[in-house]
CSV table of C-alpha atoms in Angstrom, one decimal:
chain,number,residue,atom,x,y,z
A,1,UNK,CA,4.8,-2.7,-20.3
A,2,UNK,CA,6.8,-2.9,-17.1
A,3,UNK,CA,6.0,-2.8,-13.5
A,4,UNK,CA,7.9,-1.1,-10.9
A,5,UNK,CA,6.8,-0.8,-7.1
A,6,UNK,CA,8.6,0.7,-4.4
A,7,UNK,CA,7.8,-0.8,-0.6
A,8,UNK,CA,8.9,1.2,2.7
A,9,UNK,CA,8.8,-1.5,5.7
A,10,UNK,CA,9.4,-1.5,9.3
A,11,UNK,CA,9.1,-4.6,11.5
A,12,UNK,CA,6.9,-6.8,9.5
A,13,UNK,CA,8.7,-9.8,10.0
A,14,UNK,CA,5.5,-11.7,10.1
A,15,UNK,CA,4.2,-11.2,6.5
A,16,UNK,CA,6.7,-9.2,4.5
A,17,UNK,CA,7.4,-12.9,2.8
A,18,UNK,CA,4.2,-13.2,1.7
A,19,UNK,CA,3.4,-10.0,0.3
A,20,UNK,CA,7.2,-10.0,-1.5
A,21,UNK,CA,6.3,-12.8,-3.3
A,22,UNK,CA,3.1,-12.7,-3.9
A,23,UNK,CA,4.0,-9.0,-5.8
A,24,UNK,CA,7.1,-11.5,-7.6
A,25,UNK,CA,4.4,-12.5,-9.8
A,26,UNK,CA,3.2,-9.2,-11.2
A,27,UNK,CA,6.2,-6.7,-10.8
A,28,UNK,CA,9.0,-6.5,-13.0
A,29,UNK,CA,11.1,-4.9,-10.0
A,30,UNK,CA,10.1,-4.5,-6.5
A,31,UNK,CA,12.5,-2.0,-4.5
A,32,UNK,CA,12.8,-2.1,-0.7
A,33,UNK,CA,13.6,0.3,1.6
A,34,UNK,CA,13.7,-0.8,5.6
A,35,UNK,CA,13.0,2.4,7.8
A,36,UNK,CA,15.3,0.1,10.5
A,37,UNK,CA,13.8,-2.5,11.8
A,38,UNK,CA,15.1,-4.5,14.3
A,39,UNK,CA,12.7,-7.8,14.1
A,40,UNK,CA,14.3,-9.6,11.4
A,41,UNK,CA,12.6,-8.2,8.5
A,42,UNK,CA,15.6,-6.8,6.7
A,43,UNK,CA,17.3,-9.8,7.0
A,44,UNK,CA,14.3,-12.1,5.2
A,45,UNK,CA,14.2,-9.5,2.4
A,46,UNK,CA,18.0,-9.9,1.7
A,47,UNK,CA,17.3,-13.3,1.7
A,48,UNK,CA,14.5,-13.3,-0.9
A,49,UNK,CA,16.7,-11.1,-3.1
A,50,UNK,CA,16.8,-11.8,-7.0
A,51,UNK,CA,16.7,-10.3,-10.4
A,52,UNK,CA,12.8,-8.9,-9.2
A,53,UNK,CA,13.7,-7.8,-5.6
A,54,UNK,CA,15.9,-5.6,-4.7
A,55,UNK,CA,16.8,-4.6,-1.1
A,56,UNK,CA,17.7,-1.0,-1.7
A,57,UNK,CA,19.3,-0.1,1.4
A,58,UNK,CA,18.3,0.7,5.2
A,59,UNK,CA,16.9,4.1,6.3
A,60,UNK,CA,16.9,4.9,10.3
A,61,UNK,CA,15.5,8.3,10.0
A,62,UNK,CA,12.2,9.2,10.7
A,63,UNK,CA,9.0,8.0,8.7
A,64,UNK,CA,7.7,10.3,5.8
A,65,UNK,CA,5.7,9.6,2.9
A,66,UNK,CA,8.2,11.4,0.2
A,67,UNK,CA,11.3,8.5,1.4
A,68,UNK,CA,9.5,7.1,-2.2
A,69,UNK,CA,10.3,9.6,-3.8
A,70,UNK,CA,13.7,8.6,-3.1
A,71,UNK,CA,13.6,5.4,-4.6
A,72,UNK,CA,11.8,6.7,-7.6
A,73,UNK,CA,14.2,8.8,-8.7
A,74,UNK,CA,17.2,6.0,-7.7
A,75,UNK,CA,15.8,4.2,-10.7
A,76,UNK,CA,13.4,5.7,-12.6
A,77,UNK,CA,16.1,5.8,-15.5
A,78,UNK,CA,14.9,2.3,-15.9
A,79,UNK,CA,11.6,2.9,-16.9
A,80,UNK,CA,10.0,3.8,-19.9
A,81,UNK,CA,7.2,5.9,-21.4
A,82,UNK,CA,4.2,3.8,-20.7
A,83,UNK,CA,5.6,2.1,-18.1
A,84,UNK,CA,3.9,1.8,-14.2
A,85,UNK,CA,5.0,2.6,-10.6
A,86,UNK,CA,3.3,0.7,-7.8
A,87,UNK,CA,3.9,3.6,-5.6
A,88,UNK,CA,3.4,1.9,-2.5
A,89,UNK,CA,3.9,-1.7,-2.2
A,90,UNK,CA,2.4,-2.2,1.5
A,91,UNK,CA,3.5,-4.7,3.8
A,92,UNK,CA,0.4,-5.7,4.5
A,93,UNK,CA,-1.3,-5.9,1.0
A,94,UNK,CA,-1.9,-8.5,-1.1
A,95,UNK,CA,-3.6,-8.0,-4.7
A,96,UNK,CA,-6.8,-9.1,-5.2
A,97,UNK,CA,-6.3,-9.4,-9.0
A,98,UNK,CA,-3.3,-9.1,-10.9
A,99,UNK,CA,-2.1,-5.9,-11.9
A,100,UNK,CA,-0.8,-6.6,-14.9
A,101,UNK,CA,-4.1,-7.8,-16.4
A,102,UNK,CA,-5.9,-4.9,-14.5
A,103,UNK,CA,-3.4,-2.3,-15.6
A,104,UNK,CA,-3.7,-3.5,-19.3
A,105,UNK,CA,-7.6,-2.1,-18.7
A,106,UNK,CA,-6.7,1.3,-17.7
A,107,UNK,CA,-7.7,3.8,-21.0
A,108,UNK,CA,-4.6,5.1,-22.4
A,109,UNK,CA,-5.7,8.6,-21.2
A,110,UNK,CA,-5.1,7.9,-17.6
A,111,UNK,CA,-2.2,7.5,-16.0
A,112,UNK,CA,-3.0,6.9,-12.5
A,113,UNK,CA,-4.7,4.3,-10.6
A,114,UNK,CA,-6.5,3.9,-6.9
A,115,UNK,CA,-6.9,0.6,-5.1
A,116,UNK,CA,-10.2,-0.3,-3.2
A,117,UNK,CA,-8.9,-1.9,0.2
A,118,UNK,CA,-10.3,-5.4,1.6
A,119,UNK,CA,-9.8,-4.6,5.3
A,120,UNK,CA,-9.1,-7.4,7.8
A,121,UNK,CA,-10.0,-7.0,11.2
A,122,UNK,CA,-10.1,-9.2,14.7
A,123,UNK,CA,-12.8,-9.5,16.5
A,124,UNK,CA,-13.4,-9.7,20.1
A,125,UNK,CA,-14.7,-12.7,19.7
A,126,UNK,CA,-11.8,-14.5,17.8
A,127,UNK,CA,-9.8,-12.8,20.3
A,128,UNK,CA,-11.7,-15.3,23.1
A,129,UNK,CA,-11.4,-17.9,21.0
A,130,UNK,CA,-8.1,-18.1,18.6
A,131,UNK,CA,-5.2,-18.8,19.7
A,132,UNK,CA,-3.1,-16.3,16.9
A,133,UNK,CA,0.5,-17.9,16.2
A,134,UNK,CA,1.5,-14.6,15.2
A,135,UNK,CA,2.7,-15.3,12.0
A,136,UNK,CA,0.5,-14.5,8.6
A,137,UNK,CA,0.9,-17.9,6.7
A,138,UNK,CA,-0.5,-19.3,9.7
A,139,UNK,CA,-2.8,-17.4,11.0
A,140,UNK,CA,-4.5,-15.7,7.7
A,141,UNK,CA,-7.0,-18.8,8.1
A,142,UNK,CA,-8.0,-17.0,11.2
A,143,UNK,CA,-9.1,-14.0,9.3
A,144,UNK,CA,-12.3,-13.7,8.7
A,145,UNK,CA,-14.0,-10.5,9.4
A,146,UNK,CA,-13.4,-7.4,6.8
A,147,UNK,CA,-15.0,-4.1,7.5
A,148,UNK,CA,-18.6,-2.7,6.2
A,149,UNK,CA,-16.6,0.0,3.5
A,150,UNK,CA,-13.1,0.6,1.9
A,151,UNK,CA,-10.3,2.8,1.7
A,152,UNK,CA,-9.4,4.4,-1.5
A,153,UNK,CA,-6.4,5.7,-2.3
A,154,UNK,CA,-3.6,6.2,-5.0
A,155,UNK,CA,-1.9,3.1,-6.0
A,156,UNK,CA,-0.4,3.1,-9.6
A,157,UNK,CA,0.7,5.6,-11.7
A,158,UNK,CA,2.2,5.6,-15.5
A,159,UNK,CA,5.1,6.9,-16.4
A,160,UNK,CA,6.7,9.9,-18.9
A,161,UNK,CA,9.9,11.5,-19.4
A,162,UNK,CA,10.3,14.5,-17.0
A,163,UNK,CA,7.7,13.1,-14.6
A,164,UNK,CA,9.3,14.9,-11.4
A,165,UNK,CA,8.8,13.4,-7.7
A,166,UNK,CA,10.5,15.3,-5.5
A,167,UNK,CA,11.0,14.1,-1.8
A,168,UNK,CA,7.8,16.0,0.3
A,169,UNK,CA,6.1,15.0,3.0
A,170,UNK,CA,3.0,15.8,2.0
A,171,UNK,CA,3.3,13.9,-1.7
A,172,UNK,CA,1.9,10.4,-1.9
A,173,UNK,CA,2.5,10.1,-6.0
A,174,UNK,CA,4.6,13.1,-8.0
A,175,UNK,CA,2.4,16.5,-8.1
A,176,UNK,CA,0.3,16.8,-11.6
A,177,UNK,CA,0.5,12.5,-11.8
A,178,UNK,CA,-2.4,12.6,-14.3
A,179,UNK,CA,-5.6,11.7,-14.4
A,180,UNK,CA,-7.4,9.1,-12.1
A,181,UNK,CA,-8.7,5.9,-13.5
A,182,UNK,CA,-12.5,5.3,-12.8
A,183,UNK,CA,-11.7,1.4,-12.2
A,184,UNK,CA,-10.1,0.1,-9.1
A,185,UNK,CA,-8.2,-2.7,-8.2
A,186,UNK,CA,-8.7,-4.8,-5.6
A,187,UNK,CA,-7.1,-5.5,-2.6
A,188,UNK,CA,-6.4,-7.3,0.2
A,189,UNK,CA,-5.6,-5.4,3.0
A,190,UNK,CA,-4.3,-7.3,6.3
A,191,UNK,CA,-3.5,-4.0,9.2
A,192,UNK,CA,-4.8,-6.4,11.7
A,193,UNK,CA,-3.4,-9.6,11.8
A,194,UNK,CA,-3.0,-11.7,15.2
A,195,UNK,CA,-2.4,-9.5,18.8
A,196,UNK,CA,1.4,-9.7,18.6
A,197,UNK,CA,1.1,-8.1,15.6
A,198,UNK,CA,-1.2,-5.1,16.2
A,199,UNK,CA,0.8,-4.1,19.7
A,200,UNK,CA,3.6,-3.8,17.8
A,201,UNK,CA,2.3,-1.7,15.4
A,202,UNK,CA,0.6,0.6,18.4
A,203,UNK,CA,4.1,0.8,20.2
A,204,UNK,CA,5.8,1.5,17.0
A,205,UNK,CA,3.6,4.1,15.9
A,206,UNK,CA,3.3,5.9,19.3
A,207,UNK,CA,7.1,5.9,20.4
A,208,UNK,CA,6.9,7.6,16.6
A,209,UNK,CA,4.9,10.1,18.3
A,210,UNK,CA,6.3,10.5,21.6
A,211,UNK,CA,9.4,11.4,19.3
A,212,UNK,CA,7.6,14.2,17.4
A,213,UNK,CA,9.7,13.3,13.9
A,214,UNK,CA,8.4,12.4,10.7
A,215,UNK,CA,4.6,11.6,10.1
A,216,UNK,CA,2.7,12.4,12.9
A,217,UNK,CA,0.5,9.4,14.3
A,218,UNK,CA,-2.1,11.6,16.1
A,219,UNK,CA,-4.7,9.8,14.9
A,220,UNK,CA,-3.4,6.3,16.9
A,221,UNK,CA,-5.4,7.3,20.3
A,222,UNK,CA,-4.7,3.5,21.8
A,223,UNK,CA,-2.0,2.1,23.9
A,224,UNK,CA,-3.3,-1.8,24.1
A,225,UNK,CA,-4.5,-4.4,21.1
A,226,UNK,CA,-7.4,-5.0,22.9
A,227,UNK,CA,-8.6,-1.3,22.0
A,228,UNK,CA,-8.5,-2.1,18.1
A,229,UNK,CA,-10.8,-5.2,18.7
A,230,UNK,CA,-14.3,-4.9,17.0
A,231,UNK,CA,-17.4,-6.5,17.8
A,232,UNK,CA,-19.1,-8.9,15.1
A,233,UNK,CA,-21.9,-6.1,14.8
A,234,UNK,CA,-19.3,-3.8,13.2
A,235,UNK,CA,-18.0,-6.1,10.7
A,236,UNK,CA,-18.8,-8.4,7.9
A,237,UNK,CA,-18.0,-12.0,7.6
A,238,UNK,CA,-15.4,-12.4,4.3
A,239,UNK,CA,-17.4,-14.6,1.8
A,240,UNK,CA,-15.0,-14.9,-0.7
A,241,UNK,CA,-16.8,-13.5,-3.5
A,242,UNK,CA,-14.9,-11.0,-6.1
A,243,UNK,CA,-18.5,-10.0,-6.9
A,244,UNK,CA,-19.0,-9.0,-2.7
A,245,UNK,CA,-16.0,-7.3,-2.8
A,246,UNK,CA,-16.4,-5.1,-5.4
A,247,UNK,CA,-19.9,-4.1,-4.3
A,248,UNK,CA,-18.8,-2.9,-0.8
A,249,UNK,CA,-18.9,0.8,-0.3
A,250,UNK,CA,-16.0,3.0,-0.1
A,251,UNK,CA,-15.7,5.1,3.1
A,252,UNK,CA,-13.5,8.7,1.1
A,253,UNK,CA,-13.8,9.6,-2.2
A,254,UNK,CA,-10.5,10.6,-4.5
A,255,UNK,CA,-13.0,11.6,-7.6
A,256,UNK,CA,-11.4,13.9,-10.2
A,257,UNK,CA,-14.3,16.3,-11.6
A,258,UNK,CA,-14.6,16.5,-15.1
A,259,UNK,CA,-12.8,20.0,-15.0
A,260,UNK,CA,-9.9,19.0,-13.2
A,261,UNK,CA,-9.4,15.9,-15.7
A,262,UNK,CA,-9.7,18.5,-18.4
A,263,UNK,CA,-7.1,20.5,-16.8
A,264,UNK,CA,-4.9,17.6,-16.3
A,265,UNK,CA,-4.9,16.1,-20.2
A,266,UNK,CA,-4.3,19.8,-21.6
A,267,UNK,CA,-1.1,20.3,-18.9
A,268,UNK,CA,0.5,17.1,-19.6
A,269,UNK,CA,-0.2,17.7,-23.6
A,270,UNK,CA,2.0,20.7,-23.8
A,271,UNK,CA,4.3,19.5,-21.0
A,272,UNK,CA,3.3,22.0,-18.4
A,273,UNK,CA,2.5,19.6,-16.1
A,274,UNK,CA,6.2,17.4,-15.6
């Protein structure tokens, strides 16, 4: 069994490092595609280049979610039947377990897989009293705060001759993937990371939107860092536990009823579904 992820990035300078090799140790290949950043991150993942990481090349078109598809299909002949695609290798995640133990779990009749997200937040009180570096390596002792549920979403998926991902907008993982795993892996999830970090991810995502291309960031309503910051009420102090973590609630719900699952195993039996 191979592992192949494919990570988009734009100006994460401060952790891409981290999260590159930290996903050394669990992905066979790990291929990179900048959206054009202009903060050194390209540069540090030429620099980290080897036989596992591959800096694809540099995009300076707008943001979408189908650029993976892209990559998929740049070298998907590498893969075989069994195989799995990290889909989307964040920036700012770091796996909670290893993959390739948890993926070795996954019943042979499912072929895709959701991760359950460990958010990191800032609080208004650390904001008083840290004093952020703005790097990760030296600030993740900092973080310390995680929010009350988790976000689920597609992660993993296994591989089959004629799987077809074509470049959409709208498709996080190819169209008829397969059917979704009841276990979820674990993960670390770091959006929020010292306050030079999260205004550059506010002015990057609304000059995004001032520019009407690509995804659309309507969602991102503030201006300032200070607007993201949470009180300690909202938020639950990380105790470290894989236990706590797995007990925290999740906050959307990707189920598969039993009907669609049904549907899915009889389409990708007689190849209807490719």
């Amino acid at each position: 069994m191979k592992i192949f992820a494919i990570m988009l990035v734009k100006d994460e300078a401060d952790i891409v490092a981290s999260v590159l090799k930290s996903a050394e140790t669990w992905a066979d290949k790990i291929f990179v595609l900048d959206n054009g950043s202009t903060d050194g991150t390209w540069e540090i993942i030429q620099s980290l280049a080897n036989d596992k990481i591959v800096p694809w090349k540099q995009y300076f078109g707008p943001y979408h979610n189908g650029l993976r598809a892209d990559v998929y299909n740049e070298f998907k002949h590498l893969s075989e039947p069994g195989d799995w695609w990290c889909c989307k290798l964040d920036a700012d995640e770091i796996y909670a377990e290893s993959p390739r133990d948890f993926l070795k779990k996954v019943p042979k009749n499912c072929q895709l897989v959701a991760k359950k997200s460990i958010d990191y937040v800032i609080t208004k009180n650390d904001a008083k009293t840290i004093n952020f570096y703005g790097n990760f390596e030296a600030d993740k002792k900092f973080l310390k705060h995680i929010k009350k549920e988790c976000w689920v979403e597609p992660r993993f998926f296994r591989y089959r001759k004629g799987l077809t991902w074509n470049n959409d907008p709208n498709n996080h993982t190819p169209p008829h993937t397969g059917v979704l795993s009841n276990l979820l892996i674990l993960v670390y999830h770091y959006q929020f990371r010292s306050p030079q970090q999260m205004q550059k991810r506010l002015d990057i995502r609304n000059a995004a939107e001032s520019k009407k291309q690509g995804l659309s960031f309507r969602h991102v309503k503030e201006t300032d860092w200070h607007e993201l910051l949470l009180s300690d009420d909202d938020v639950l102090t990380d105790e470290a536990s894989f236990s706590f973590y797995k007990s925290l609630p999740c906050r959307n719900n990707i189920h598969q009823s039993w009907f669609k699952k049904t549907l899915m195993r009889i389409g990708i039996v007689l190849k209807i579904y490719r």
